[in-house]
Structure formats: C-alpha cells, structure tokens
Amino acid sequence: MLSNSSKYALKAVLYLTLHTDENNKMMAKDISEKISVPKAYMAKLLQGLAKREIISSTKGPKGGFYINPSNKNRTIMEIIEVIDGKKKMESCMMGLKDCNEHKPCPIHSIINPSRSKMIALLESKTINDLAKDLKLNKVFLPS
Amino acid sequence: MLSNSSKYALKAVLYLTLHTDENNKMMAKDISEKISVPKAYMAKLLQGLAKREIISSTKGPKGGFYINPSNKNRTIMEIIEVIDGKKKMESCMMGLKDCNEHKPCPIHSIINPSRSKMIALLESKTINDLAKDLKLNKVFLPS
DNA sequence: CAAAAAACATGATATTAATCATATTTAGGA
DNA sequence: TCCTAAATATGATTAATATCATGTTTTTTG
Ligand code: FES
Ligand code: FES
C-alpha cells in the first residue's frame, strides 16, 4: 500500500521541514544519517523529490536540500504519488480492473469506506500540518 | 498492504467455496484456469492453504482441492495471515518499531482509525459470508 | 499388485523493488 | 579563472516476490 521509498521520502520531507530553509540547507548525506536511510538511496529519492518540486535544492558548495514556504503546502498524498504513482492506493485489492461501487469485488465493502477516508485525509493534510504536530511533540519521526 | 499471493489465495478460496465440496473436488490446474492465475503458482498456494487447513485436499486420482463445512468459517484475515504473516497489516506505515497511540508517527492519526476498522472487518467476515454475497450477485470475483 | 492421477515438497528462474556506485553538471570561493 | 563541493543523471548490484519446473508420495482403479 505504501512502498518503502514513500516512507523514506515522507520522513525526509518532514525532517527537512523542521530543520531547513533557504539559508539552512542540508546535504543528502547528513539527512540520510539523521533519519537512518541508506545515503545513496536517500540521495536518489531527494533528487526525485526536487525534480517534482516537492522540495528545493541548489548545487555546488554550500548547496543542499531545503524546504521553502511554497513546498510546505504540498499534501502528503502528493509525496506518495510522486514516488508510488497515482493509482496504487486506489486499485482493487483483489485485482479487479477498476475498483468501483458498480461492480465491486468481495472485499470492496470491507476495504473501500476506510480506504476512501484515509485517502481523503492524506489529500487534505499538508506537510506543514504534520510538521506542526511534530514541533508540539504530539507525534514522532522514526529514528 | 496485501500481497499478490494473498489476492490469489483469497480468489481461489472463494472460488472453491462456490464450486466444490467433499464430493466435488477440483484440481489445481482447473482452478488456476478459472481464476486466471498461473497454474504452477496456484498449485503452490493451494498446497500451502491446505497444509494450514484453510482448505481441504486429497491426493490421487479423483482427488483435488475442496472446501468442507469447517473451512467455511475461516475469516478473511486468517487467509491473509497464512500468506503474508500476521503483522504486515498492523505495522507502522512510516516505519516506527511499533505502531501505537502512545508514540505515534506523523500519519498514525490519519491511517490508524481507518485501518483498525478495516482489520476488524477482515477479522469478523468469514469466507462463507463473502460466498453468500457472491451467490446473490452482490459482488464479483475477478475474472 | 501395477499403473496412473493427483497433491506435496523442494528448488530453480524471472521480475520487480531496494540499494549502491560513479561519472557529469553547477555554483561558490580563493 | 580554477578548484572544490555539492546535486544530478544514469546505470549496476542485491534482495525480495512472483513464477515455473520437477521429482516424490499417496490413493484410486483395473
Ligand atoms: S472493487 Fe475490489 S476493492 Fe473495490
Ligand atoms: S505509529 Fe505509524 S501508523 Fe501507527
């Protein structure tokens, strides 16, 4: 439902939101250490996120990755989509071509209401929302 | 969240529930064709399900796989657990060691209520429940 | 009892996802 | 301007899933 890569990406984006801005950038290597993600893998993910403008980056000395104000308004779902693709979460869990009320699979009624709720929330919450919770110590980032 | 193998297993079990009993058994090959699952893979899955007594089987000519009355009371979750293992569905979606209210990850409050609901339903619905829906044409099995 | 038909057990291959490595480009500072 | 530090692009390796193949055991039937 959520790939490993998405988890790492989300962790990284939240970490960056808490600890960086235009004049406090951070290198891939350091981020990877802070959130315990393999560094080369982290770098690749961050590059992908930067390309899609989920996060910001600058090259060269004193460069690095960071979050600027417009980045903060991305929703959680946007991050997941960039990594896993749009439809992964919405596809039929039993393998029907498309998942809908009109021709539901046997577990559609079990899965779908909860999943829809979940998706709606992921689409409404921004990374800034979650960052606020983190600052208040209401929630915790995996080591 | 739900492996390919689990999907196939669930499809197969439901198909068997509709079309077999002690004196109407079915071979792996035929089941695989009916539900469009590669036959060797299907056979392996069915053997695993039989070993854990999710379905029944007999060897030799006129043998095959089938569902008996006691098999029918298994829950959907039991099938998923046999294939994917117990904890796969309950683990933290961001990678925290354990998922609980006491030390939640940033998306716990988004994910967990819906997921708990889903799990509870999967644990309460039996394959017989779903088979009834199928008979009434309320739901449909993937080709 | 012998032969054949089926599941069973086990291992091999292929595909995909995760991880690693490295050469290229860009930007800052001496 | 040249050196160096960083991201970027691209591809290679490894690990995990999914898929395939084959020999062994059990049971029915002639
Ligand atoms: S049709 Fe299968 S989950 Fe909706
Ligand atoms: S703590 Fe992460 S999903 Fe519950």
PDB file of N, CA, C and O and ligand atoms in Angstrom, chain B residues 91-96 98-100 103-105 107-108 111-112 115, ligand 2:
ATOM      1  N   SER B  91       1.621  -2.985  11.021  1.00  0.00           N
ATOM      2  CA  SER B  91       2.867  -2.268  11.290  1.00  0.00           C
ATOM      3  C   SER B  91       2.746  -0.790  10.935  1.00  0.00           C
ATOM      4  O   SER B  91       1.885  -0.386  10.166  1.00  0.00           O
ATOM      5  N   CYS B  92       3.606  -0.007  11.544  1.00  0.00           N
ATOM      6  CA  CYS B  92       3.589   1.438  11.313  1.00  0.00           C
ATOM      7  C   CYS B  92       3.903   1.750   9.862  1.00  0.00           C
ATOM      8  O   CYS B  92       4.856   1.243   9.294  1.00  0.00           O
ATOM      9  N   MET B  93       3.092   2.595   9.282  1.00  0.00           N
ATOM     10  CA  MET B  93       3.260   2.909   7.866  1.00  0.00           C
ATOM     11  C   MET B  93       4.444   3.822   7.599  1.00  0.00           C
ATOM     12  O   MET B  93       4.810   4.048   6.461  1.00  0.00           O
ATOM     13  N   MET B  94       5.024   4.367   8.650  1.00  0.00           N
ATOM     14  CA  MET B  94       6.218   5.177   8.417  1.00  0.00           C
ATOM     15  C   MET B  94       7.475   4.501   8.922  1.00  0.00           C
ATOM     16  O   MET B  94       8.556   5.044   8.848  1.00  0.00           O
ATOM     17  N   GLY B  95       7.315   3.318   9.484  1.00  0.00           N
ATOM     18  CA  GLY B  95       8.483   2.546   9.861  1.00  0.00           C
ATOM     19  C   GLY B  95       8.877   2.593  11.327  1.00  0.00           C
ATOM     20  O   GLY B  95       9.953   2.128  11.686  1.00  0.00           O
ATOM     21  N   LEU B  96       8.013   3.123  12.191  1.00  0.00           N
ATOM     22  CA  LEU B  96       8.302   3.053  13.634  1.00  0.00           C
ATOM     23  C   LEU B  96       8.287   1.585  14.063  1.00  0.00           C
ATOM     24  O   LEU B  96       7.561   0.778  13.503  1.00  0.00           O
ATOM     25  N   ASP B  98       7.065  -0.016  16.655  1.00  0.00           N
ATOM     26  CA  ASP B  98       5.691  -0.457  16.825  1.00  0.00           C
ATOM     27  C   ASP B  98       4.706   0.691  16.743  1.00  0.00           C
ATOM     28  O   ASP B  98       5.014   1.839  17.071  1.00  0.00           O
ATOM     29  N   CYS B  99       3.552   0.329  16.266  1.00  0.00           N
ATOM     30  CA  CYS B  99       2.521   1.322  15.989  1.00  0.00           C
ATOM     31  C   CYS B  99       1.542   1.367  17.148  1.00  0.00           C
ATOM     32  O   CYS B  99       0.834   0.412  17.416  1.00  0.00           O
ATOM     33  N   ASN B 100       1.541   2.472  17.891  1.00  0.00           N
ATOM     34  CA  ASN B 100       0.542   2.608  18.960  1.00  0.00           C
ATOM     35  C   ASN B 100       0.276   4.077  19.273  1.00  0.00           C
ATOM     36  O   ASN B 100       1.003   4.960  18.840  1.00  0.00           O
ATOM     37  N   LYS B 103       3.121   6.489  21.185  1.00  0.00           N
ATOM     38  CA  LYS B 103       4.222   7.169  20.489  1.00  0.00           C
ATOM     39  C   LYS B 103       3.937   7.081  18.987  1.00  0.00           C
ATOM     40  O   LYS B 103       4.578   6.313  18.269  1.00  0.00           O
ATOM     41  N   PRO B 104       2.983   7.858  18.532  1.00  0.00           N
ATOM     42  CA  PRO B 104       2.520   7.723  17.153  1.00  0.00           C
ATOM     43  C   PRO B 104       3.427   8.448  16.164  1.00  0.00           C
ATOM     44  O   PRO B 104       4.040   9.461  16.500  1.00  0.00           O
ATOM     45  N   CYS B 105       3.497   7.929  14.952  1.00  0.00           N
ATOM     46  CA  CYS B 105       4.210   8.614  13.886  1.00  0.00           C
ATOM     47  C   CYS B 105       3.305   9.719  13.330  1.00  0.00           C
ATOM     48  O   CYS B 105       2.122   9.790  13.676  1.00  0.00           O
ATOM     49  N   ILE B 107       1.732  10.168  10.631  1.00  0.00           N
ATOM     50  CA  ILE B 107       0.496   9.828   9.911  1.00  0.00           C
ATOM     51  C   ILE B 107      -0.368   8.798  10.634  1.00  0.00           C
ATOM     52  O   ILE B 107      -1.386   8.343  10.116  1.00  0.00           O
ATOM     53  N   HIS B 108       0.035   8.472  11.854  1.00  0.00           N
ATOM     54  CA  HIS B 108      -0.750   7.491  12.603  1.00  0.00           C
ATOM     55  C   HIS B 108      -2.228   7.884  12.708  1.00  0.00           C
ATOM     56  O   HIS B 108      -3.112   7.060  12.480  1.00  0.00           O
ATOM     57  N   ILE B 111      -3.967   7.312   9.420  1.00  0.00           N
ATOM     58  CA  ILE B 111      -4.056   5.934   8.972  1.00  0.00           C
ATOM     59  C   ILE B 111      -4.844   5.037   9.916  1.00  0.00           C
ATOM     60  O   ILE B 111      -5.687   4.246   9.512  1.00  0.00           O
ATOM     61  N   ASN B 112      -4.544   5.157  11.193  1.00  0.00           N
ATOM     62  CA  ASN B 112      -4.915   4.093  12.100  1.00  0.00           C
ATOM     63  C   ASN B 112      -6.421   3.858  12.301  1.00  0.00           C
ATOM     64  O   ASN B 112      -6.855   2.710  12.280  1.00  0.00           O
ATOM     65  N   ARG B 115      -7.633   2.022   9.300  1.00  0.00           N
ATOM     66  CA  ARG B 115      -7.037   0.701   9.181  1.00  0.00           C
ATOM     67  C   ARG B 115      -7.579  -0.256  10.239  1.00  0.00           C
ATOM     68  O   ARG B 115      -7.850  -1.429   9.960  1.00  0.00           O
TER      69      ARG B 115
HETATM   70  S1  FES E   2       2.638   4.734  14.524  1.00  0.00           S
HETATM   71 FE1  FES E   2       2.856   4.925  12.398  1.00  0.00          FE
HETATM   72  S2  FES E   2       0.982   4.133  11.676  1.00  0.00           S
HETATM   73 FE2  FES E   2       0.785   3.967  13.817  1.00  0.00          FE
END
